[in-house]
Amino acid sequence: MARITLDHIRHAYGANPVSESDYALREVDHEWNDGGAYALLGPSGCGKTTLLNIISGLLQPSHGRILFDGRDVTELSTQARNIAQVFQFPVVYDTMTVYDNLAFPLRNRHVPEAEVDRRVREMLEIIDLSGMAKRKAQRLTADQKQKISLGRGLVRNDVNAILFDEPLTVIDPHMKWVLRSQLKRLHKQFGFTMVYVTHDQTEALTFADKVVVMYEGQIVQIGTPAELFEKPRHTFVGYFIGSPGMNVMPARISGNRVSIGSESIELDNAPRIGGDERIELGIRPEFIRFAREGLKVKINRIEDIGRRKIVRAEFEGRPIAIVASEDVEIPAEPRIVFDPARINVYADSWRVGEEA
Amino acid sequence: MEKTWNNKAWFLVLPVLLLVAFSAVIPLMTVVNYSVQDTFGNNQFFWAGTDWFDDILHSDRFWQALQRNLLFSFIILALEIPLGIFIALNMPRKGIGVSVCLVLMALPLLIPWNVVGTIWQVFGRVDIGLLGRTLAILGVDYNYVRDPIDAWITVIVMDVWHWTSLVVLLCYAGLVSIPDAYYQAAKIDGASRFSVFRYIQLPKMKRVLLIAVLLRFMDSFMIYTEPFVVTGGGPGNSTTFLSIDLVKMAVGQFDLGPAAAMSIVYFLIILLLSWVFYTVMTSRDAEN
């Protein structure tokens, strides 16, 4: 178990990075707590896997250092770092039995055979493959194979950290749920530092204590699921977390009034902004409600998704999403109100704090 | 369920059928025809039954050539397969080195067989050959024209030079198809270099290796041109393989009957051994 420090990590795959866009990972400088469960969330190609491979040592960062518990491991090989990693697609050793697959990482580290046997049997129980211990791994289905990959990572319980690279992509939904709760349980039991890469926000939000949102090679926010939902630091987080994502619209600020097109709203307090930044206003669809008085909208479409309705409307010529509960009557001449406490103001895509 | 017969389909198969008939079936049948008859001049044929087969199967000459052939194929496989795997493992995976290596590897395969023979025939000559002369100067007693062992070494080295590339290319194709994730997982699991070979690379190369072994076996068992050009089957009969013996009998002595019988036996042996190889090597799969 270890605290992981990422000290000004930058990485470019090309040999001579010139501009900022040549970097797959633009500058990551963070510290991850010992025993924490972190989810790395972000769209494809945002640098999640790059960051993961740098932590495990499969990749050397172009700049910066990695420290485990304050010890510099940047130059250490993957083997020496004592990290477990599970990949997106199942990797099994075809010619070995299920049992031998799970024993492989232990035997390579010269763990006594009795201990190997104990841990492998325990792991077989956890991944529910006890009945197949003697089968050759080659003939298994994709999700059984992935369970073996997971098991090979978890069977070593002395690791510094376990890294998961979208491990549940190939698993069917029901099994996903089971495995995810087992992972959580194991995490509680052994307390290893756990980093989980995913592009599925539900997976990230249910799994992790802290969610790390990445976008274009940078970490844009680290926070609890609630923080990400209520105070997205970057418009991307607002858009990426939540379904539908946050409404973001260009705005102008003067004092504590914000105007969008021809409409204007009063804020709780005046955001402190500089001169010529691009100002945007963000409001989650959940925090907009229909009212007698308010902003005029034109409704285009209503999607009924069971307990809630998603209203797709047009506000000042721009699309806007509103979430209303099932029993809300949509008026003929609809007007809406933004919950003032839930309005976020963004300058050049970054959130402006009220007090800042 | 009623099966629909569509006889027009036969027309589509017909061209291939004709092609195969003219290229394989009809020539094979003429050989069968010769093998059961005794031929004289003026196209006179007399029924001989299985006499020629009896003759062949009871001739020392045939069995000795067969033994030489089996020994040769065994040595060739024992050398070329491990060497091919070794070279493939050490070939670069990316960069300009890949194309350079691939071209170098492909070159020997592109040279016509009799040219390969001529190259080595000259190369090994004691009087003017680069290899033969150098060895002579170094005081090594090497002469493939006189010494059977030297002749074998020359023929074997020549075949290794000519055909190892094929094994290399097949293995390389198998190796590059292994996703990076396997190597990464192996690193994470702390696998040694040997474990990576044993549990990742070798299993993934199994299929192409099977093809490599089959091709190299069949080819080496049918070898004719190169040893014929280099040694002409000599010294004595020491490098007279079945194919060389066959040509001597058919074209040299014009014994068409025995030659035809021998061709058929030879063909059946290759067919049988290839089948055995294939069954043995694929049966492991079925065990599971």
XYZ file of C-alpha atoms in Angstrom:
644
model
C 0.000 0.000 0.000
C 1.401 3.348 -0.814
C 0.755 6.998 -1.217
C 1.372 7.886 -4.839
C 2.876 11.247 -5.681
C 2.844 12.426 -9.271
C 5.423 15.167 -9.394
C 4.956 17.389 -12.454
C 4.496 14.500 -14.841
C 4.391 15.274 -18.544
C 4.479 12.791 -21.353
C 4.736 12.941 -25.125
C 4.818 9.866 -27.365
C 6.740 11.670 -30.114
C 10.469 12.238 -29.754
C 10.578 16.023 -29.916
C 7.444 17.619 -28.525
C 7.221 21.229 -29.642
C 3.803 22.542 -28.854
C 1.457 21.826 -25.990
C -0.678 19.623 -28.243
C 2.202 17.161 -28.758
C 1.832 16.066 -25.163
C -0.507 13.166 -24.449
C -0.254 14.138 -20.812
C 0.147 17.806 -20.118
C 1.249 18.277 -16.551
C -0.098 16.204 -13.768
C 0.938 17.191 -10.281
C -1.065 15.452 -7.611
C -0.827 13.279 -4.606
C -3.022 10.228 -4.163
C -3.651 8.998 -0.653
C -2.638 5.607 0.634
C -5.600 3.287 0.496
C -7.767 5.584 -1.573
C -10.048 4.392 -4.341
C -9.623 6.711 -7.275
C -11.463 6.604 -10.544
C -9.852 8.166 -13.589
C -12.695 9.352 -15.741
C -12.544 10.928 -19.143
C -13.285 10.447 -22.839
C -11.135 8.228 -25.071
C -7.735 9.684 -25.802
C -7.623 12.022 -22.819
C -4.489 10.430 -21.383
C -6.033 8.120 -18.772
C -4.246 5.010 -19.914
C -1.017 6.949 -20.446
C -1.122 8.106 -16.844
C -1.859 4.593 -15.647
C 1.023 3.094 -17.604
C 3.340 5.756 -16.198
C 2.340 4.809 -12.667
C 2.889 1.116 -13.333
C 6.186 1.787 -15.080
C 5.225 0.385 -18.477
C 5.939 3.878 -19.769
C 8.633 6.337 -18.796
C 7.316 9.898 -18.489
C 9.082 12.525 -20.603
C 9.285 14.816 -17.589
C 8.584 14.587 -13.894
C 8.899 12.008 -11.140
C 6.702 9.388 -9.498
C 7.046 8.671 -5.815
C 5.583 5.835 -3.740
C 5.499 6.860 -0.094
C 8.046 9.546 -0.826
C 10.469 7.151 -2.524
C 11.384 8.019 -6.112
C 10.435 5.069 -8.338
C 10.627 6.835 -11.707
C 13.632 4.775 -12.818
C 12.366 1.484 -11.396
C 11.050 -1.265 -13.653
C 7.467 -2.479 -13.488
C 8.532 -5.612 -11.627
C 10.416 -3.598 -9.009
C 7.510 -1.258 -8.375
C 5.280 -4.069 -7.161
C 2.148 -2.888 -8.860
C -0.766 -4.934 -10.128
C -2.518 -3.869 -13.291
C -5.570 -5.238 -15.044
C -6.057 -4.384 -18.694
C -9.063 -3.573 -20.784
C -8.987 -6.817 -22.732
C -8.472 -10.130 -20.995
C -4.928 -11.437 -20.922
C -4.673 -15.070 -19.974
C -1.866 -17.550 -20.467
C -3.620 -19.886 -22.877
C -1.628 -23.009 -22.204
C -2.014 -22.830 -18.425
C -4.948 -23.940 -16.343
C -7.076 -21.388 -14.534
C -5.311 -22.323 -11.302
C -1.845 -21.878 -12.782
C -2.842 -18.552 -14.284
C -3.696 -17.215 -10.855
C -0.605 -18.769 -9.307
C 1.711 -17.369 -11.985
C 2.400 -13.908 -10.477
C 2.957 -15.475 -7.066
C 5.251 -18.230 -8.295
C 7.284 -15.675 -10.248
C 7.893 -13.954 -6.927
C 8.881 -17.181 -5.211
C 5.995 -17.223 -2.777
C 5.993 -20.580 -0.900
C 3.747 -23.113 -2.627
C 1.462 -23.578 0.405
C 0.801 -19.842 0.496
C 0.239 -19.825 -3.272
C -2.317 -22.573 -2.919
C -4.150 -20.779 -0.121
C -4.359 -17.475 -1.951
C -5.269 -18.992 -5.302
C -8.115 -20.974 -3.749
C -9.343 -17.877 -1.988
C -9.217 -15.916 -5.234
C -11.016 -18.694 -7.131
C -13.853 -18.328 -4.634
C -13.967 -14.568 -5.048
C -14.096 -14.647 -8.835
C -16.422 -17.615 -8.718
C -14.337 -19.965 -10.839
C -13.594 -22.671 -8.266
C -15.229 -25.294 -10.435
C -12.930 -24.518 -13.342
C -9.565 -24.511 -11.568
C -8.265 -27.421 -13.643
C -9.550 -26.189 -16.994
C -7.242 -24.756 -19.632
C -7.712 -21.000 -19.773
C -7.893 -20.982 -23.556
C -11.451 -22.265 -23.833
C -13.110 -19.854 -21.430
C -15.490 -17.074 -22.380
C -14.372 -13.449 -22.518
C -15.769 -12.537 -19.129
C -14.347 -15.630 -17.462
C -10.979 -14.707 -18.939
C -11.316 -11.178 -17.645
C -12.146 -12.542 -14.214
C -8.859 -14.427 -14.354
C -7.057 -11.213 -15.306
C -8.691 -9.486 -12.356
C -7.806 -12.381 -10.126
C -4.155 -12.297 -11.191
C -4.042 -8.674 -10.083
C -5.856 -9.218 -6.802
C -4.109 -12.405 -5.772
C -1.032 -10.425 -4.790
C -2.277 -8.651 -1.697
C 1.020 -6.958 -0.834
C 1.082 -4.664 -3.854
C 1.690 -0.929 -3.666
C -1.356 -0.232 -5.779
C -3.758 -1.959 -8.103
C -4.476 -0.249 -11.387
C -7.499 -1.088 -13.471
C -7.693 -0.029 -17.088
C -11.396 -0.197 -17.994
C -11.479 -3.798 -16.819
C -15.205 -4.325 -17.073
C -15.661 -3.323 -20.717
C -16.039 -6.911 -21.889
C -18.119 -8.126 -18.947
C -21.878 -8.343 -19.256
C -23.926 -5.858 -17.201
C -25.110 -8.196 -14.456
C -21.618 -9.567 -13.843
C -20.260 -6.016 -13.902
C -22.348 -5.158 -10.904
C -21.237 -8.241 -8.991
C -17.566 -7.743 -9.751
C -17.697 -4.059 -8.911
C -19.137 -4.711 -5.478
C -16.563 -7.452 -4.916
C -13.811 -5.018 -5.812
C -15.188 -2.513 -3.343
C -15.326 -5.156 -0.655
C -11.773 -6.314 -1.331
C -10.639 -2.731 -1.244
C -12.200 -2.260 2.182
C -10.723 -5.518 3.377
C -7.128 -5.040 2.216
C -6.973 -1.274 1.942
C -4.814 -1.138 -1.157
C -4.528 2.046 -3.173
C -6.719 1.543 -6.159
C -6.821 3.457 -9.428
C -9.622 2.643 -11.782
C -9.742 3.988 -15.331
C -13.109 4.213 -16.996
C -15.123 6.293 -19.385
C -18.356 5.224 -17.764
C -19.448 7.827 -15.248
C -21.790 5.516 -13.342
C -18.933 3.110 -12.825
C -16.651 5.926 -11.645
C -19.188 7.525 -9.367
C -20.328 4.332 -7.664
C -16.865 2.895 -7.325
C -14.553 5.613 -6.129
C -14.078 7.841 -3.096
C -12.503 10.395 -5.344
C -13.103 10.827 -9.025
C -10.320 12.261 -11.156
C -11.693 13.802 -14.323
C -9.257 14.085 -17.195
C -9.655 16.090 -20.349
C -7.139 16.642 -23.142
C -4.184 15.385 -21.141
C -4.860 17.261 -17.937
C -6.618 16.538 -14.712
C -9.455 19.061 -14.646
C -10.957 18.103 -11.306
C -10.472 15.726 -8.430
C -13.437 15.468 -6.174
C -16.109 13.405 -4.577
C -19.028 12.493 -6.817
C -21.099 15.202 -5.103
C -18.502 17.875 -5.754
C -18.289 16.916 -9.390
C -22.024 17.154 -9.693
C -22.603 20.375 -7.821
C -19.467 22.380 -8.503
C -17.835 21.248 -11.711
C -14.525 23.101 -11.927
C -14.446 23.013 -15.690
C -17.277 23.180 -18.230
C -16.088 19.797 -19.496
C -16.779 18.194 -16.116
C -20.242 19.737 -16.132
C -20.898 18.374 -19.561
C -19.313 14.950 -18.986
C -20.809 14.150 -15.581
C -24.558 13.870 -15.422
C -27.094 12.725 -17.923
C -27.979 14.964 -19.601
C -24.925 17.088 -18.900
C -24.846 20.623 -17.615
C -26.299 23.402 -19.748
C -23.535 25.804 -20.643
C -24.336 29.092 -22.365
C -22.349 32.196 -23.225
C -23.115 35.075 -20.853
C -22.126 38.585 -19.837
C -21.560 39.640 -16.240
C -22.064 43.053 -14.711
C -21.968 43.227 -10.949
C -24.185 40.462 -9.678
C -26.324 40.361 -12.775
C -25.677 37.919 -15.553
C -27.243 38.315 -18.960
C -27.790 35.657 -21.576
C -28.951 37.030 -24.878
C -31.757 39.426 -24.026
C -32.596 37.859 -20.662
C -30.885 38.577 -17.379
C -30.729 36.865 -13.997
C -29.685 38.038 -10.576
C -26.978 36.019 -8.833
C -26.519 35.535 -5.082
C -23.288 37.433 -5.203
C -21.007 39.047 -7.723
C -18.459 36.718 -9.327
C -14.979 38.185 -9.448
C -13.833 38.109 -13.032
C -11.095 39.835 -14.963
C -11.394 41.817 -18.140
C -11.781 39.966 -21.386
C -12.306 36.325 -20.481
C -14.951 34.282 -22.237
C -17.783 34.069 -19.734
C -20.215 31.183 -19.615
C -23.011 30.270 -17.300
C -23.589 26.666 -16.324
C -26.720 25.215 -14.809
C -27.567 21.547 -14.379
C -30.847 20.420 -15.943
C -31.889 19.161 -12.493
C -31.753 22.700 -11.063
C -34.086 24.321 -13.542
C -37.785 24.366 -12.798
C -40.894 25.551 -14.555
C -42.579 28.607 -13.092
C -45.234 31.228 -13.777
C -42.687 33.997 -14.024
C -39.221 33.646 -15.492
C -37.247 33.017 -18.656
C -39.131 32.254 -21.821
C -38.325 28.965 -23.565
C -39.640 27.096 -26.564
C -40.123 23.379 -26.049
C -38.929 21.084 -28.832
C -39.261 17.616 -27.437
C -40.050 15.786 -24.210
C -38.336 12.502 -23.421
C -40.123 10.451 -20.809
C -37.576 8.227 -19.068
C -39.791 6.800 -16.364
C -39.695 8.691 -13.105
C -38.391 11.806 -14.798
C -38.937 13.760 -17.942
C -36.160 15.349 -19.934
C -37.416 18.453 -21.678
C -35.412 19.549 -24.698
C -36.084 23.223 -25.184
C -34.703 26.300 -26.851
C -33.600 29.259 -24.784
C -32.353 32.436 -26.458
C -31.736 30.455 -29.622
C -29.667 27.780 -27.868
C -30.660 24.245 -26.879
C -31.261 23.679 -23.186
C -32.166 20.538 -21.244
C -34.494 20.578 -18.262
C -35.176 17.672 -15.949
C -38.647 17.662 -14.472
C -40.282 15.044 -12.312
C -42.931 12.886 -13.855
C -45.942 14.698 -12.388
C -44.956 18.197 -13.463
C -47.350 19.717 -15.958
C -45.530 21.406 -18.783
C -47.356 24.706 -19.306
C -48.404 25.892 -22.734
C -46.321 29.038 -22.487
C -43.450 27.711 -20.472
C -41.182 29.856 -18.358
C -38.248 28.607 -16.348
C -36.270 29.614 -13.285
C -32.643 28.745 -12.497
C -31.914 27.895 -8.876
C -29.546 30.804 -8.044
C -27.481 28.765 -5.601
C -26.763 26.197 -8.299
C -25.560 28.525 -10.985
C -21.888 28.180 -11.881
C -20.031 30.914 -13.719
C -17.092 29.989 -15.952
C -14.317 32.205 -17.233
C -12.434 30.628 -20.139
C -14.082 27.304 -19.231
C -12.806 27.339 -15.616
C -15.194 27.884 -12.748
C -15.175 31.231 -10.989
C -15.616 30.915 -7.242
C -17.935 33.394 -5.530
C -15.319 34.240 -2.989
C -12.307 34.117 -5.297
C -36.146 -30.728 -45.503
C -36.148 -31.040 -49.286
C -32.749 -30.403 -50.785
C -32.723 -28.213 -53.863
C -30.495 -29.526 -56.572
C -29.016 -26.912 -58.794
C -27.037 -28.644 -61.496
C -25.972 -25.376 -63.048
C -23.542 -25.081 -60.172
C -21.433 -27.776 -61.791
C -20.595 -25.346 -64.573
C -18.975 -23.062 -62.044
C -16.800 -25.852 -60.711
C -15.943 -27.142 -64.160
C -13.000 -24.808 -64.964
C -11.186 -25.694 -61.756
C -12.017 -29.326 -62.223
C -10.507 -29.283 -65.730
C -7.450 -27.439 -64.494
C -6.838 -29.867 -61.678
C -7.496 -32.788 -63.979
C -4.878 -31.668 -66.491
C -2.333 -30.537 -63.932
C -2.620 -33.309 -61.375
C -5.023 -36.143 -61.920
C -4.181 -37.077 -65.520
C -0.370 -36.956 -65.060
C -0.727 -38.986 -61.873
C -2.828 -41.539 -63.689
C -0.253 -41.910 -66.476
C 2.297 -42.638 -63.762
C -0.046 -45.254 -62.336
C -0.390 -46.622 -65.860
C 3.389 -46.957 -66.260
C 3.802 -48.477 -62.833
C 1.750 -51.555 -63.629
C 3.126 -52.249 -67.093
C 6.374 -53.091 -68.716
C 7.284 -50.772 -71.568
C 9.327 -51.534 -74.641
C 10.169 -49.480 -77.661
C 7.460 -48.956 -80.326
C 5.020 -48.216 -77.515
C 4.603 -51.861 -76.624
C 3.085 -52.398 -73.203
C 2.838 -55.588 -71.218
C 0.908 -56.033 -68.007
C 3.281 -56.306 -65.054
C 0.869 -56.125 -62.113
C 2.607 -55.318 -58.816
C 6.010 -56.576 -59.958
C 7.607 -53.158 -60.059
C 6.320 -52.339 -56.591
C 7.775 -55.603 -55.322
C 11.093 -54.748 -56.938
C 11.197 -51.271 -55.400
C 10.210 -52.358 -51.943
C 12.863 -55.066 -51.967
C 15.699 -52.976 -53.324
C 18.421 -51.782 -50.969
C 18.942 -48.797 -53.183
C 15.449 -47.509 -52.425
C 15.649 -48.080 -48.673
C 19.045 -46.441 -48.445
C 17.832 -43.383 -50.313
C 14.769 -43.273 -48.060
C 16.959 -43.435 -44.960
C 19.133 -40.624 -46.281
C 16.016 -38.616 -46.951
C 14.610 -39.136 -43.455
C 17.939 -38.268 -41.854
C 18.220 -35.167 -44.003
C 14.697 -33.968 -43.151
C 15.304 -34.622 -39.465
C 18.529 -32.600 -39.427
C 16.928 -29.800 -41.449
C 13.972 -29.507 -39.051
C 16.201 -29.725 -35.988
C 18.331 -26.868 -37.294
C 15.938 -24.592 -39.139
C 13.029 -24.498 -36.690
C 14.981 -23.448 -33.551
C 17.196 -21.132 -35.590
C 14.164 -19.573 -37.277
C 12.430 -18.997 -33.933
C 15.611 -17.529 -32.484
C 16.072 -15.078 -35.362
C 12.376 -14.110 -35.365
C 12.516 -13.363 -31.624
C 15.449 -11.042 -32.171
C 14.100 -9.161 -35.146
C 13.106 -5.532 -34.539
C 9.388 -4.814 -34.091
C 9.336 -1.250 -35.357
C 11.374 1.345 -37.175
C 13.401 1.087 -40.369
C 15.029 -2.118 -39.152
C 11.834 -4.036 -39.843
C 11.845 -3.528 -43.602
C 15.609 -4.022 -43.838
C 15.367 -7.325 -41.989
C 12.348 -8.480 -43.954
C 14.033 -7.787 -47.292
C 17.239 -9.513 -46.183
C 15.224 -12.461 -44.967
C 13.211 -12.712 -48.160
C 16.234 -12.613 -50.491
C 17.312 -16.278 -50.261
C 13.706 -17.328 -50.873
C 13.641 -15.408 -54.151
C 16.658 -17.162 -55.655
C 15.855 -20.023 -58.057
C 16.832 -23.397 -56.686
C 19.392 -24.300 -59.302
C 21.022 -20.898 -58.842
C 21.277 -21.585 -55.107
C 22.932 -24.887 -55.993
C 25.352 -23.199 -58.377
C 26.224 -20.519 -55.811
C 27.156 -23.126 -53.218
C 28.805 -25.393 -55.735
C 31.202 -22.585 -56.622
C 31.383 -21.225 -53.066
C 32.546 -24.526 -51.670
C 35.080 -25.449 -54.372
C 38.520 -26.019 -52.965
C 40.317 -24.530 -55.952
C 38.394 -21.272 -56.528
C 35.494 -21.093 -54.016
C 35.560 -18.458 -51.300
C 34.570 -20.944 -48.613
C 36.514 -23.951 -49.893
C 39.693 -21.985 -50.572
C 39.553 -20.171 -47.209
C 39.109 -23.457 -45.358
C 41.980 -24.987 -47.323
C 44.241 -22.066 -46.417
C 43.207 -22.411 -42.780
C 44.299 -26.010 -42.994
C 40.834 -27.578 -42.744
C 40.488 -30.679 -44.824
C 37.244 -29.899 -46.584
C 36.234 -31.259 -49.951
C 32.620 -31.964 -50.754
C 33.488 -33.772 -53.959
C 35.542 -36.383 -52.175
C 34.239 -36.674 -48.614
C 30.638 -37.796 -47.934
C 30.493 -35.960 -44.591
C 31.681 -32.733 -46.223
C 29.092 -33.212 -48.955
C 26.339 -33.602 -46.344
C 27.516 -30.567 -44.416
C 27.527 -28.516 -47.586
C 24.050 -29.625 -48.624
C 22.659 -29.022 -45.124
C 24.259 -25.604 -44.670
C 22.974 -24.665 -48.111
C 19.438 -25.685 -47.216
C 19.593 -23.849 -43.891
C 20.819 -20.750 -45.726
C 18.075 -21.086 -48.328
C 15.060 -21.935 -46.177
C 15.505 -20.732 -42.594
C 14.098 -17.409 -43.795
C 10.758 -19.066 -44.410
C 10.572 -20.220 -40.790
C 11.710 -16.787 -39.624
C 9.043 -14.985 -41.638
C 6.280 -17.302 -40.452
C 7.348 -17.007 -36.803
C 7.737 -13.274 -37.111
C 4.181 -13.011 -38.426
C 3.017 -14.982 -35.407
C 5.003 -12.807 -33.027
C 3.834 -9.426 -34.291
C 0.229 -10.551 -33.931
C 0.614 -10.735 -30.130
C -1.002 -7.642 -28.582
C 1.219 -5.445 -26.392
C -1.082 -6.090 -23.441
C 0.337 -9.624 -23.129
C 3.871 -8.368 -22.683
C 2.663 -5.686 -20.295
C 0.717 -8.201 -18.241
C 3.767 -10.443 -18.131
C 5.846 -7.560 -16.785
C 3.225 -6.841 -14.153
C 3.177 -10.519 -13.204
C 6.943 -10.472 -12.898
C 7.515 -13.098 -15.588
C 11.067 -13.926 -16.637
C 12.259 -13.673 -20.244
C 11.948 -17.438 -20.550
C 8.407 -17.467 -19.119
C 7.378 -14.855 -21.655
C 8.688 -17.115 -24.416
C 7.258 -20.281 -22.944
C 3.792 -19.030 -22.001
C 3.108 -16.172 -24.416
C 5.240 -16.291 -27.533
C 5.444 -20.028 -28.120
C 1.682 -20.682 -27.714
C 0.923 -17.811 -30.075
C 3.422 -19.117 -32.623
C 2.079 -22.652 -32.465
C -0.117 -22.431 -35.530
C 2.471 -20.844 -37.776
C 5.099 -23.251 -36.464
C 2.888 -26.140 -37.486
C 2.769 -24.750 -41.016
C 6.519 -24.119 -40.963
C 7.294 -27.675 -39.860
C 4.970 -29.163 -42.470
C 6.330 -27.042 -45.307
C 9.945 -27.621 -44.341
C 9.369 -31.323 -43.933
C 7.668 -31.755 -47.293
C 10.170 -29.577 -49.089
C 13.238 -31.168 -47.552
C 11.836 -34.615 -48.204
C 11.367 -33.768 -51.865
C 14.688 -31.974 -52.243
C 16.248 -32.435 -55.656
C 17.725 -29.447 -57.442
C 20.248 -28.082 -54.996
C 22.070 -31.306 -54.057
C 21.855 -32.395 -57.678
C 23.653 -29.239 -58.793
C 26.222 -29.300 -55.971
C 27.096 -32.969 -55.613
C 25.119 -34.748 -58.304
C 24.186 -37.265 -55.610
C 27.793 -38.098 -54.786
C 30.359 -38.809 -53.725
C 29.254 -42.359 -54.447
C 25.628 -42.405 -53.510
C 26.081 -40.511 -50.254
C 23.817 -37.605 -51.166
C 21.500 -39.512 -53.493
C 18.072 -38.749 -52.129
C 14.889 -40.376 -53.334
C 14.176 -37.696 -55.906
C 17.688 -37.864 -57.367
C 17.503 -41.648 -57.473
C 14.133 -41.410 -59.151
C 15.401 -39.131 -61.892
C 18.436 -41.357 -62.438
C 16.140 -44.326 -62.851
C 13.555 -42.638 -65.042
C 15.659 -40.407 -67.245
C 19.124 -41.911 -66.897
C 18.262 -45.588 -67.206
C 14.863 -45.105 -68.805
C 13.343 -47.712 -66.496
C 9.886 -46.235 -66.693
C 8.049 -49.001 -64.858
C 10.168 -49.145 -61.687
C 10.481 -45.335 -61.725
C 6.707 -44.935 -61.883
C 6.230 -47.432 -59.067
C 8.824 -45.605 -57.012
C 7.126 -42.252 -57.677
C 3.896 -43.576 -56.287
C 5.536 -45.071 -53.207
C 7.441 -41.816 -52.710
C 4.233 -39.779 -53.033
C 2.413 -42.003 -50.555
C 5.244 -41.723 -48.044
C 5.139 -37.925 -48.145
C 1.373 -37.944 -47.851
C 1.483 -40.350 -44.930
C 4.230 -38.549 -43.024
C 2.596 -35.143 -43.534
C -0.648 -36.562 -42.235
C 1.125 -38.025 -39.208
C 2.853 -34.719 -38.481
C -0.377 -32.812 -38.799
C -2.380 -35.176 -36.627
C 0.229 -35.341 -33.919
C 0.692 -31.606 -33.805
C -2.986 -30.719 -33.805
C -4.090 -33.498 -31.447
C -2.892 -31.510 -28.421
C -5.564 -28.946 -29.219
C -8.259 -31.560 -29.192
C -7.207 -32.992 -25.836
C -8.814 -30.122 -24.020
